[in-house]
Amino acid sequence: LVKAGHYSNMVFRIGDNGPHAVNVPLHSTALSPIIVRGETDASGALLSIIDGVYTNYSGDTVGVTGGGFNFLQWHFMKFMGSGRTTFILGSSGFVLAGGTYDGWEFRDCVIDGGYNAKTYQGLRAKWGFQLYGMKNFLWERGEIFGISDEHAFYFHNAQGDVTIQNGKFHELGRTFAQFCARIDEYGVQPLPENHGKITLKNNIIADTGISPTDAFAGGQAITITGRNRGPVEISGNQITFGLDTFVPGLKAALLAHPAYPPGKPYGQGSLVTWTPGAENYENVGPALIINNSMKYCSSCGGNAVSLNNIDYVLAYNNTIEVGVNKNAMMLGENNLSHQIPDAYCVYNNTIT
């Protein structure tokens, strides 16, 4: 139990091999995980807070190096963002050596990245999670917001199932979740494919791709690239742009930003699958895309869904409200990185 209060990020340095008393040896198993649980008040507000490193683009709130750190759960904890990332686990070299992190779970947790997109003030940071070699990863409920530059979740060469469900994710510089499985990352190769299942279910996602450093065009809310060969389920999510879902006045404030490109419609895509040369133009595994709602304000841009380089896909019973002069759903874009899915069924979707 982590009692109510603010704690230095040094409390949770895991496996850095240094002489620090705060290093944590883990002796956990799937049947006996370590659970780090915070306190809440009567309203459910999180009171156990791990502070970040408040230097732009530098430092991590929780850093994990080396292997053997498995079956660790975090419940009712709040993490403040750091200038590089809130959580970082592993590296491409770790994955190349066969390393994995198994059974990490986050339940009812919050990551506050520290950036206020409406006022353009606060910490400039890269990621919420920077993750290598994950398997049996779970994020359940909770919230991530205020990541200035890039992704809430950035998965590199996951090695098993990843589930993110029932959460809230908003004000993000690039994506809510990006999954890549490169063969070669910064000269480290050959890295393995991922054959685990990716499940993104019943999340509320709003106002991604809003980093000024990307000219407010920082990728799609959900991005999955080739060599993620396991099944993909994207279901029951609500994705919105320009509707001020969480922050009143956010769209107007961003359009008034001094660096906002003149004439650019607000908003980015909701979902894209594709594959770069770094992934040998290999496909994403079979995908089920059902019962999602994607809503854009009337003046928003962004192609809502772009499905490319997939073994086969079922897109069923989705509701898409597009903005100005953009596409609701695209199947292939006539290049190696964006080829028409090998097989597809697009059925009973509502597009307005």
mmCIF file of C-alpha atoms in Angstrom:
data_model
loop_
_atom_site.group_PDB
_atom_site.id
_atom_site.type_symbol
_atom_site.label_atom_id
_atom_site.label_comp_id
_atom_site.label_asym_id
_atom_site.label_seq_id
_atom_site.Cartn_x
_atom_site.Cartn_y
_atom_site.Cartn_z
ATOM 1 C CA LEU A 1 0.000 0.000 0.000
ATOM 2 C CA VAL A 2 1.280 3.442 -0.986
ATOM 3 C CA LYS A 3 -0.119 5.922 1.519
ATOM 4 C CA ALA A 4 -1.615 9.226 0.338
ATOM 5 C CA GLY A 5 1.034 11.772 -0.584
ATOM 6 C CA HIS A 6 3.580 12.822 -3.201
ATOM 7 C CA TYR A 7 6.591 10.591 -3.749
ATOM 8 C CA SER A 8 9.815 11.144 -5.642
ATOM 9 C CA ASN A 9 10.159 9.193 -8.883
ATOM 10 C CA MET A 10 13.348 7.738 -7.375
ATOM 11 C CA VAL A 11 11.138 5.453 -5.263
ATOM 12 C CA PHE A 12 10.364 3.375 -8.346
ATOM 13 C CA ARG A 13 13.664 2.817 -10.115
ATOM 14 C CA ILE A 14 13.476 -0.868 -10.949
ATOM 15 C CA GLY A 15 16.502 -2.891 -11.978
ATOM 16 C CA ASP A 16 19.020 -0.123 -12.636
ATOM 17 C CA ASN A 17 21.751 -2.213 -10.914
ATOM 18 C CA GLY A 18 22.809 0.763 -8.858
ATOM 19 C CA PRO A 19 23.524 0.804 -5.099
ATOM 20 C CA HIS A 20 20.244 2.535 -4.278
ATOM 21 C CA ALA A 21 18.174 1.364 -1.328
ATOM 22 C CA VAL A 22 15.077 2.057 -3.416
ATOM 23 C CA ASN A 23 15.856 -0.688 -5.945
ATOM 24 C CA VAL A 24 13.085 -3.256 -5.978
ATOM 25 C CA PRO A 25 13.831 -6.983 -6.366
ATOM 26 C CA LEU A 26 10.775 -8.729 -7.807
ATOM 27 C CA HIS A 27 9.896 -12.299 -6.894
ATOM 28 C CA SER A 28 6.449 -12.370 -8.440
ATOM 29 C CA THR A 29 4.550 -14.975 -10.453
ATOM 30 C CA ALA A 30 1.301 -15.071 -12.407
ATOM 31 C CA LEU A 31 -0.385 -16.647 -9.359
ATOM 32 C CA SER A 32 1.309 -14.289 -6.915
ATOM 33 C CA PRO A 33 1.800 -10.875 -8.540
ATOM 34 C CA ILE A 34 3.153 -7.845 -6.769
ATOM 35 C CA ILE A 35 0.383 -5.251 -6.415
ATOM 36 C CA VAL A 36 1.235 -1.602 -5.766
ATOM 37 C CA ARG A 37 -1.973 0.009 -4.551
ATOM 38 C CA GLY A 38 -2.652 3.670 -3.840
ATOM 39 C CA GLU A 39 -5.225 5.335 -1.627
ATOM 40 C CA THR A 40 -8.357 7.220 -2.707
ATOM 41 C CA ASP A 41 -10.730 9.628 -1.007
ATOM 42 C CA ALA A 42 -14.481 9.137 -0.663
ATOM 43 C CA SER A 43 -15.074 10.534 -4.169
ATOM 44 C CA GLY A 44 -12.579 8.133 -5.746
ATOM 45 C CA ALA A 45 -9.882 10.756 -6.347
ATOM 46 C CA LEU A 46 -6.369 9.288 -6.377
ATOM 47 C CA LEU A 47 -4.249 10.432 -3.452
ATOM 48 C CA SER A 48 -1.020 8.449 -3.964
ATOM 49 C CA ILE A 49 1.037 10.396 -6.491
ATOM 50 C CA ILE A 50 4.456 9.659 -7.998
ATOM 51 C CA ASP A 51 6.101 12.876 -9.146
ATOM 52 C CA GLY A 52 7.896 13.186 -12.459
ATOM 53 C CA VAL A 53 11.103 14.760 -13.727
ATOM 54 C CA TYR A 54 9.948 18.232 -14.682
ATOM 55 C CA THR A 55 12.581 18.976 -17.320
ATOM 56 C CA ASN A 56 11.480 19.253 -20.935
ATOM 57 C CA TYR A 57 12.341 16.101 -22.946
ATOM 58 C CA SER A 58 14.431 14.588 -20.147
ATOM 59 C CA GLY A 59 13.887 11.911 -17.505
ATOM 60 C CA ASP A 60 11.401 9.160 -16.717
ATOM 61 C CA THR A 61 8.950 8.779 -13.848
ATOM 62 C CA VAL A 62 9.318 4.988 -13.660
ATOM 63 C CA GLY A 63 12.233 3.368 -15.462
ATOM 64 C CA VAL A 64 12.820 -0.356 -15.858
ATOM 65 C CA THR A 65 15.995 -1.882 -17.273
ATOM 66 C CA GLY A 66 16.998 -5.505 -17.562
ATOM 67 C CA GLY A 67 14.849 -8.596 -17.346
ATOM 68 C CA GLY A 68 13.052 -10.619 -14.698
ATOM 69 C CA PHE A 69 10.526 -7.948 -13.746
ATOM 70 C CA ASN A 70 7.180 -9.616 -14.382
ATOM 71 C CA PHE A 71 3.677 -9.786 -12.927
ATOM 72 C CA LEU A 72 3.601 -6.312 -11.457
ATOM 73 C CA GLN A 73 0.265 -4.540 -11.009
ATOM 74 C CA TRP A 74 -0.525 -0.919 -10.224
ATOM 75 C CA HIS A 75 -3.929 -0.029 -8.746
ATOM 76 C CA PHE A 76 -5.318 3.447 -7.979
ATOM 77 C CA MET A 77 -2.015 5.230 -8.574
ATOM 78 C CA LYS A 78 -1.426 8.631 -10.148
ATOM 79 C CA PHE A 79 1.778 9.265 -12.079
ATOM 80 C CA MET A 80 2.975 12.688 -13.104
ATOM 81 C CA GLY A 81 4.705 12.823 -16.461
ATOM 82 C CA SER A 82 8.416 13.286 -17.051
ATOM 83 C CA GLY A 83 10.179 15.028 -19.900
ATOM 84 C CA ARG A 84 10.964 11.841 -21.796
ATOM 85 C CA THR A 85 8.333 9.342 -20.653
ATOM 86 C CA THR A 86 6.246 8.414 -17.652
ATOM 87 C CA PHE A 87 7.001 4.672 -17.978
ATOM 88 C CA ILE A 88 9.862 3.153 -19.956
ATOM 89 C CA LEU A 89 10.447 -0.587 -20.085
ATOM 90 C CA GLY A 90 13.244 -2.225 -22.049
ATOM 91 C CA SER A 91 14.957 -1.480 -25.337
ATOM 92 C CA SER A 92 15.330 -2.948 -28.800
ATOM 93 C CA GLY A 93 18.456 -4.766 -27.624
ATOM 94 C CA PHE A 94 16.482 -6.309 -24.766
ATOM 95 C CA VAL A 95 13.904 -7.658 -27.236
ATOM 96 C CA LEU A 96 16.599 -8.929 -29.614
ATOM 97 C CA ALA A 97 18.044 -10.967 -26.739
ATOM 98 C CA GLY A 98 14.643 -12.599 -26.193
ATOM 99 C CA GLY A 99 13.594 -10.380 -23.313
ATOM 100 C CA THR A 100 9.956 -9.799 -22.379
ATOM 101 C CA TYR A 101 7.980 -8.112 -19.617
ATOM 102 C CA ASP A 102 5.063 -10.338 -18.688
ATOM 103 C CA GLY A 103 1.911 -9.550 -16.762
ATOM 104 C CA TRP A 104 2.144 -5.789 -16.209
ATOM 105 C CA GLU A 105 -1.286 -4.396 -15.323
ATOM 106 C CA PHE A 106 -2.650 -0.933 -14.605
ATOM 107 C CA ARG A 107 -6.090 -0.655 -13.029
ATOM 108 C CA ASP A 108 -7.785 2.674 -12.258
ATOM 109 C CA CYS A 109 -4.553 4.614 -12.711
ATOM 110 C CA VAL A 110 -3.982 8.129 -14.076
ATOM 111 C CA ILE A 111 -1.071 9.614 -15.993
ATOM 112 C CA ASP A 112 -1.020 13.412 -16.084
ATOM 113 C CA GLY A 113 1.560 14.331 -18.715
ATOM 114 C CA GLY A 114 1.800 17.874 -17.391
ATOM 115 C CA TYR A 115 0.929 19.808 -20.553
ATOM 116 C CA ASN A 116 -2.082 22.108 -20.827
ATOM 117 C CA ALA A 117 -2.906 22.171 -24.539
ATOM 118 C CA LYS A 118 -5.465 24.943 -24.099
ATOM 119 C CA THR A 119 -3.007 27.424 -22.595
ATOM 120 C CA TYR A 120 0.097 26.021 -24.361
ATOM 121 C CA GLN A 121 1.789 25.786 -20.974
ATOM 122 C CA GLY A 122 3.462 22.996 -19.038
ATOM 123 C CA LEU A 123 5.898 20.139 -19.468
ATOM 124 C CA ARG A 124 7.056 19.185 -22.961
ATOM 125 C CA ALA A 125 7.240 15.395 -23.013
ATOM 126 C CA LYS A 126 7.489 12.557 -25.509
ATOM 127 C CA TRP A 127 5.448 9.596 -24.229
ATOM 128 C CA GLY A 128 3.191 8.221 -21.541
ATOM 129 C CA PHE A 129 4.494 4.674 -22.099
ATOM 130 C CA GLN A 130 7.562 3.627 -24.104
ATOM 131 C CA LEU A 131 7.368 -0.185 -24.079
ATOM 132 C CA TYR A 132 9.435 -3.037 -25.533
ATOM 133 C CA GLY A 133 8.694 -6.749 -25.470
ATOM 134 C CA MET A 134 5.413 -6.573 -23.552
ATOM 135 C CA LYS A 135 3.195 -9.628 -23.140
ATOM 136 C CA ASN A 136 -0.090 -9.957 -21.259
ATOM 137 C CA PHE A 137 -0.217 -6.176 -20.758
ATOM 138 C CA LEU A 138 -3.444 -4.688 -19.398
ATOM 139 C CA TRP A 139 -4.697 -1.134 -18.926
ATOM 140 C CA GLU A 140 -8.172 -1.162 -17.313
ATOM 141 C CA ARG A 141 -10.202 2.054 -16.785
ATOM 142 C CA GLY A 142 -8.154 5.081 -15.713
ATOM 143 C CA GLU A 143 -7.031 8.074 -17.772
ATOM 144 C CA ILE A 144 -4.037 9.498 -19.655
ATOM 145 C CA PHE A 145 -3.912 13.130 -20.789
ATOM 146 C CA GLY A 146 -1.617 16.071 -21.370
ATOM 147 C CA ILE A 147 1.191 14.356 -23.337
ATOM 148 C CA SER A 148 2.545 17.273 -25.353
ATOM 149 C CA ASP A 149 4.493 15.723 -28.206
ATOM 150 C CA GLU A 150 3.778 12.078 -28.957
ATOM 151 C CA HIS A 151 1.950 8.943 -27.792
ATOM 152 C CA ALA A 152 0.071 7.827 -24.706
ATOM 153 C CA PHE A 153 1.139 4.235 -25.505
ATOM 154 C CA TYR A 154 4.069 3.379 -27.778
ATOM 155 C CA PHE A 155 4.584 -0.379 -28.169
ATOM 156 C CA HIS A 156 7.743 -1.670 -29.854
ATOM 157 C CA ASN A 157 7.735 -5.354 -30.838
ATOM 158 C CA ALA A 158 5.252 -6.566 -28.250
ATOM 159 C CA GLN A 159 5.622 -10.302 -27.675
ATOM 160 C CA GLY A 160 2.134 -11.228 -26.546
ATOM 161 C CA ASP A 161 -1.352 -9.949 -25.846
ATOM 162 C CA VAL A 162 -1.991 -6.259 -25.176
ATOM 163 C CA THR A 163 -5.375 -5.052 -23.872
ATOM 164 C CA ILE A 164 -6.406 -1.435 -23.288
ATOM 165 C CA GLN A 165 -10.037 -1.034 -22.296
ATOM 166 C CA ASN A 166 -12.568 1.240 -20.581
ATOM 167 C CA GLY A 167 -10.128 4.150 -20.340
ATOM 168 C CA LYS A 168 -10.138 7.854 -21.164
ATOM 169 C CA PHE A 169 -7.365 9.334 -23.314
ATOM 170 C CA HIS A 170 -7.199 12.931 -24.497
ATOM 171 C CA GLU A 171 -5.019 15.953 -25.310
ATOM 172 C CA LEU A 172 -2.252 13.891 -26.859
ATOM 173 C CA GLY A 173 0.480 15.152 -29.179
ATOM 174 C CA ARG A 174 0.304 12.179 -31.547
ATOM 175 C CA THR A 175 -1.551 8.925 -30.990
ATOM 176 C CA PHE A 176 -3.536 7.308 -28.222
ATOM 177 C CA ALA A 177 -1.792 4.019 -29.082
ATOM 178 C CA GLN A 178 0.880 3.147 -31.628
ATOM 179 C CA PHE A 179 1.996 -0.438 -32.234
ATOM 180 C CA CYS A 180 5.086 -1.096 -34.336
ATOM 181 C CA ALA A 181 7.146 -4.246 -34.884
ATOM 182 C CA ARG A 182 10.166 -3.112 -36.853
ATOM 183 C CA ILE A 183 12.747 -5.550 -38.154
ATOM 184 C CA ASP A 184 15.504 -2.993 -37.618
ATOM 185 C CA GLU A 185 15.421 -0.272 -34.990
ATOM 186 C CA TYR A 186 18.450 2.007 -34.877
ATOM 187 C CA GLY A 187 20.646 -0.769 -36.286
ATOM 188 C CA VAL A 188 19.437 -3.442 -33.848
ATOM 189 C CA GLN A 189 18.182 -6.374 -35.917
ATOM 190 C CA PRO A 190 16.519 -8.729 -36.714
ATOM 191 C CA LEU A 191 13.767 -7.969 -34.216
ATOM 192 C CA PRO A 192 10.864 -10.424 -33.842
ATOM 193 C CA GLU A 193 7.270 -10.112 -34.987
ATOM 194 C CA ASN A 194 4.409 -9.870 -32.513
ATOM 195 C CA HIS A 195 1.900 -12.746 -32.605
ATOM 196 C CA GLY A 196 -0.150 -11.624 -29.616
ATOM 197 C CA LYS A 197 -3.659 -10.201 -29.778
ATOM 198 C CA ILE A 198 -4.172 -6.424 -29.673
ATOM 199 C CA THR A 199 -7.471 -5.437 -28.024
ATOM 200 C CA LEU A 200 -8.605 -1.792 -27.827
ATOM 201 C CA LYS A 201 -12.096 -1.814 -26.380
ATOM 202 C CA ASN A 202 -14.659 0.624 -24.953
ATOM 203 C CA ASN A 203 -12.277 3.573 -24.651
ATOM 204 C CA ILE A 204 -13.082 7.277 -24.963
ATOM 205 C CA ILE A 205 -10.426 9.015 -27.066
ATOM 206 C CA ALA A 206 -10.438 12.716 -27.899
ATOM 207 C CA ASP A 207 -8.238 15.338 -29.530
ATOM 208 C CA THR A 208 -5.109 13.449 -30.509
ATOM 209 C CA GLY A 209 -2.480 14.648 -32.984
ATOM 210 C CA ILE A 210 -2.328 18.146 -31.502
ATOM 211 C CA SER A 211 1.419 18.658 -31.048
ATOM 212 C CA PRO A 212 2.633 22.080 -32.251
ATOM 213 C CA THR A 213 5.944 20.453 -33.215
ATOM 214 C CA ASP A 214 4.044 18.338 -35.775
ATOM 215 C CA ALA A 215 2.100 21.338 -37.103
ATOM 216 C CA PHE A 216 -0.979 19.885 -35.363
ATOM 217 C CA ALA A 217 -0.912 16.866 -37.691
ATOM 218 C CA GLY A 218 0.755 14.256 -35.497
ATOM 219 C CA GLY A 219 -0.554 10.935 -36.761
ATOM 220 C CA GLN A 220 -3.784 9.026 -36.246
ATOM 221 C CA ALA A 221 -5.457 8.255 -32.920
ATOM 222 C CA ILE A 222 -4.839 4.505 -33.336
ATOM 223 C CA THR A 223 -1.875 3.361 -35.441
ATOM 224 C CA ILE A 224 -0.978 -0.286 -36.038
ATOM 225 C CA THR A 225 1.811 -1.210 -38.404
ATOM 226 C CA GLY A 226 3.007 -4.382 -40.102
ATOM 227 C CA ARG A 227 4.463 -7.467 -38.402
ATOM 228 C CA ASN A 228 1.871 -7.234 -35.645
ATOM 229 C CA ARG A 229 0.696 -10.606 -36.904
ATOM 230 C CA GLY A 230 -1.786 -11.604 -34.211
ATOM 231 C CA PRO A 231 -5.500 -10.763 -34.297
ATOM 232 C CA VAL A 232 -6.632 -7.189 -33.727
ATOM 233 C CA GLU A 233 -9.910 -6.189 -32.069
ATOM 234 C CA ILE A 234 -10.951 -2.542 -32.045
ATOM 235 C CA SER A 235 -14.467 -2.372 -30.633
ATOM 236 C CA GLY A 236 -16.823 -0.067 -28.790
ATOM 237 C CA ASN A 237 -14.497 2.940 -28.777
ATOM 238 C CA GLN A 238 -15.647 6.566 -28.973
ATOM 239 C CA ILE A 239 -13.224 8.808 -30.842
ATOM 240 C CA THR A 240 -13.914 12.531 -31.195
ATOM 241 C CA PHE A 241 -12.223 15.567 -32.706
ATOM 242 C CA GLY A 242 -13.181 19.186 -32.175
ATOM 243 C CA LEU A 243 -16.144 18.502 -29.874
ATOM 244 C CA ASP A 244 -14.404 19.659 -26.660
ATOM 245 C CA THR A 245 -15.205 16.283 -25.117
ATOM 246 C CA PHE A 246 -13.036 16.828 -22.040
ATOM 247 C CA VAL A 247 -11.856 20.454 -22.197
ATOM 248 C CA PRO A 248 -14.332 23.245 -23.056
ATOM 249 C CA GLY A 249 -12.864 25.681 -25.549
ATOM 250 C CA LEU A 250 -9.941 23.450 -26.529
ATOM 251 C CA LYS A 251 -10.560 23.497 -30.277
ATOM 252 C CA ALA A 252 -10.842 27.306 -30.407
ATOM 253 C CA ALA A 253 -7.674 27.687 -28.344
ATOM 254 C CA LEU A 254 -5.665 25.385 -30.599
ATOM 255 C CA LEU A 255 -6.896 27.081 -33.769
ATOM 256 C CA ALA A 256 -5.690 30.362 -32.266
ATOM 257 C CA HIS A 257 -2.217 28.992 -31.515
ATOM 258 C CA PRO A 258 0.460 31.178 -33.196
ATOM 259 C CA ALA A 259 1.940 28.107 -34.924
ATOM 260 C CA TYR A 260 -1.345 26.680 -36.210
ATOM 261 C CA PRO A 261 -1.115 26.373 -40.029
ATOM 262 C CA PRO A 262 -3.482 28.854 -41.706
ATOM 263 C CA GLY A 263 -6.445 27.131 -43.330
ATOM 264 C CA LYS A 264 -5.719 23.667 -41.906
ATOM 265 C CA PRO A 265 -8.948 21.973 -40.747
ATOM 266 C CA TYR A 266 -8.776 20.780 -37.162
ATOM 267 C CA GLY A 267 -8.345 17.087 -36.458
ATOM 268 C CA GLN A 268 -6.548 13.931 -37.555
ATOM 269 C CA GLY A 269 -7.507 10.377 -38.458
ATOM 270 C CA SER A 270 -9.103 7.964 -35.993
ATOM 271 C CA LEU A 271 -7.491 4.728 -37.170
ATOM 272 C CA VAL A 272 -4.783 3.669 -39.619
ATOM 273 C CA THR A 273 -3.093 0.370 -40.379
ATOM 274 C CA TRP A 274 -0.086 0.400 -42.686
ATOM 275 C CA THR A 275 3.449 -0.937 -43.018
ATOM 276 C CA PRO A 276 6.748 0.809 -43.754
ATOM 277 C CA GLY A 277 9.851 -0.575 -45.388
ATOM 278 C CA ALA A 278 11.319 -1.013 -41.902
ATOM 279 C CA GLU A 279 8.724 -3.757 -41.470
ATOM 280 C CA ASN A 280 9.419 -5.277 -44.880
ATOM 281 C CA TYR A 281 5.967 -4.184 -46.084
ATOM 282 C CA GLU A 282 4.496 -7.120 -44.149
ATOM 283 C CA ASN A 283 0.823 -7.187 -43.208
ATOM 284 C CA VAL A 284 -1.012 -6.571 -39.972
ATOM 285 C CA GLY A 285 -2.876 -9.665 -38.752
ATOM 286 C CA PRO A 286 -6.647 -10.170 -39.130
ATOM 287 C CA ALA A 287 -8.653 -7.251 -37.748
ATOM 288 C CA LEU A 288 -12.141 -6.911 -36.287
ATOM 289 C CA ILE A 289 -13.342 -3.288 -36.220
ATOM 290 C CA ILE A 290 -16.867 -3.142 -34.821
ATOM 291 C CA ASN A 291 -19.274 -0.887 -32.918
ATOM 292 C CA ASN A 292 -16.975 2.143 -32.830
ATOM 293 C CA SER A 293 -18.127 5.758 -32.975
ATOM 294 C CA MET A 294 -15.915 8.344 -34.698
ATOM 295 C CA LYS A 295 -17.230 11.891 -34.631
ATOM 296 C CA TYR A 296 -15.721 15.026 -36.118
ATOM 297 C CA CYS A 297 -17.056 18.546 -35.733
ATOM 298 C CA SER A 298 -18.449 19.977 -38.969
ATOM 299 C CA SER A 299 -15.302 21.996 -39.703
ATOM 300 C CA CYS A 300 -12.853 19.179 -38.891
ATOM 301 C CA GLY A 301 -10.575 17.463 -41.375
ATOM 302 C CA GLY A 302 -8.850 14.100 -41.241
ATOM 303 C CA ASN A 303 -9.566 10.819 -43.020
ATOM 304 C CA ALA A 304 -11.403 8.886 -40.328
ATOM 305 C CA VAL A 305 -10.306 5.319 -41.142
ATOM 306 C CA SER A 306 -7.546 4.092 -43.455
ATOM 307 C CA LEU A 307 -7.198 0.292 -43.648
ATOM 308 C CA ASN A 308 -4.115 -0.974 -45.450
ATOM 309 C CA ASN A 309 -1.870 -4.037 -45.488
ATOM 310 C CA ILE A 310 -4.145 -6.339 -43.451
ATOM 311 C CA ASP A 311 -4.598 -10.088 -43.928
ATOM 312 C CA TYR A 312 -8.340 -9.591 -43.714
ATOM 313 C CA VAL A 313 -10.651 -7.154 -41.986
ATOM 314 C CA LEU A 314 -14.278 -6.990 -40.885
ATOM 315 C CA ALA A 315 -15.523 -3.420 -40.384
ATOM 316 C CA TYR A 316 -19.048 -3.724 -39.045
ATOM 317 C CA ASN A 317 -21.611 -1.480 -37.356
ATOM 318 C CA ASN A 318 -19.354 1.553 -36.962
ATOM 319 C CA THR A 319 -20.723 5.111 -36.932
ATOM 320 C CA ILE A 320 -18.565 7.727 -38.637
ATOM 321 C CA GLU A 321 -19.431 11.429 -38.805
ATOM 322 C CA VAL A 322 -16.843 13.083 -41.026
ATOM 323 C CA GLY A 323 -15.857 16.717 -41.305
ATOM 324 C CA VAL A 324 -15.002 18.722 -44.410
ATOM 325 C CA ASN A 325 -13.770 17.212 -47.675
ATOM 326 C CA LYS A 326 -12.351 14.032 -46.123
ATOM 327 C CA ASN A 327 -12.977 10.305 -46.373
ATOM 328 C CA ALA A 328 -14.859 8.183 -43.868
ATOM 329 C CA MET A 329 -13.052 4.965 -44.798
ATOM 330 C CA MET A 330 -10.225 4.222 -47.203
ATOM 331 C CA LEU A 331 -9.090 0.768 -48.312
ATOM 332 C CA GLY A 332 -5.592 1.093 -49.724
ATOM 333 C CA GLU A 333 -3.806 4.125 -51.131
ATOM 334 C CA ASN A 334 -1.982 2.507 -54.068
ATOM 335 C CA ASN A 335 1.540 2.227 -52.665
ATOM 336 C CA LEU A 336 3.579 -0.493 -50.949
ATOM 337 C CA SER A 337 2.961 0.901 -47.490
ATOM 338 C CA HIS A 338 -0.781 1.329 -48.070
ATOM 339 C CA GLN A 339 -2.075 -1.655 -50.035
ATOM 340 C CA ILE A 340 -5.680 -2.828 -50.183
ATOM 341 C CA PRO A 341 -6.351 -5.488 -47.498
ATOM 342 C CA ASP A 342 -6.018 -9.045 -48.808
ATOM 343 C CA ALA A 343 -9.679 -9.649 -47.930
ATOM 344 C CA TYR A 344 -12.301 -7.385 -46.410
ATOM 345 C CA CYS A 345 -15.943 -7.115 -45.432
ATOM 346 C CA VAL A 346 -17.319 -3.634 -44.801
ATOM 347 C CA TYR A 347 -20.904 -3.997 -43.667
ATOM 348 C CA ASN A 348 -23.709 -2.105 -41.915
ATOM 349 C CA ASN A 349 -21.682 1.019 -41.103
ATOM 350 C CA THR A 350 -23.373 4.411 -40.757
ATOM 351 C CA ILE A 351 -21.536 7.275 -42.436
ATOM 352 C CA THR A 352 -22.647 10.904 -42.371
#
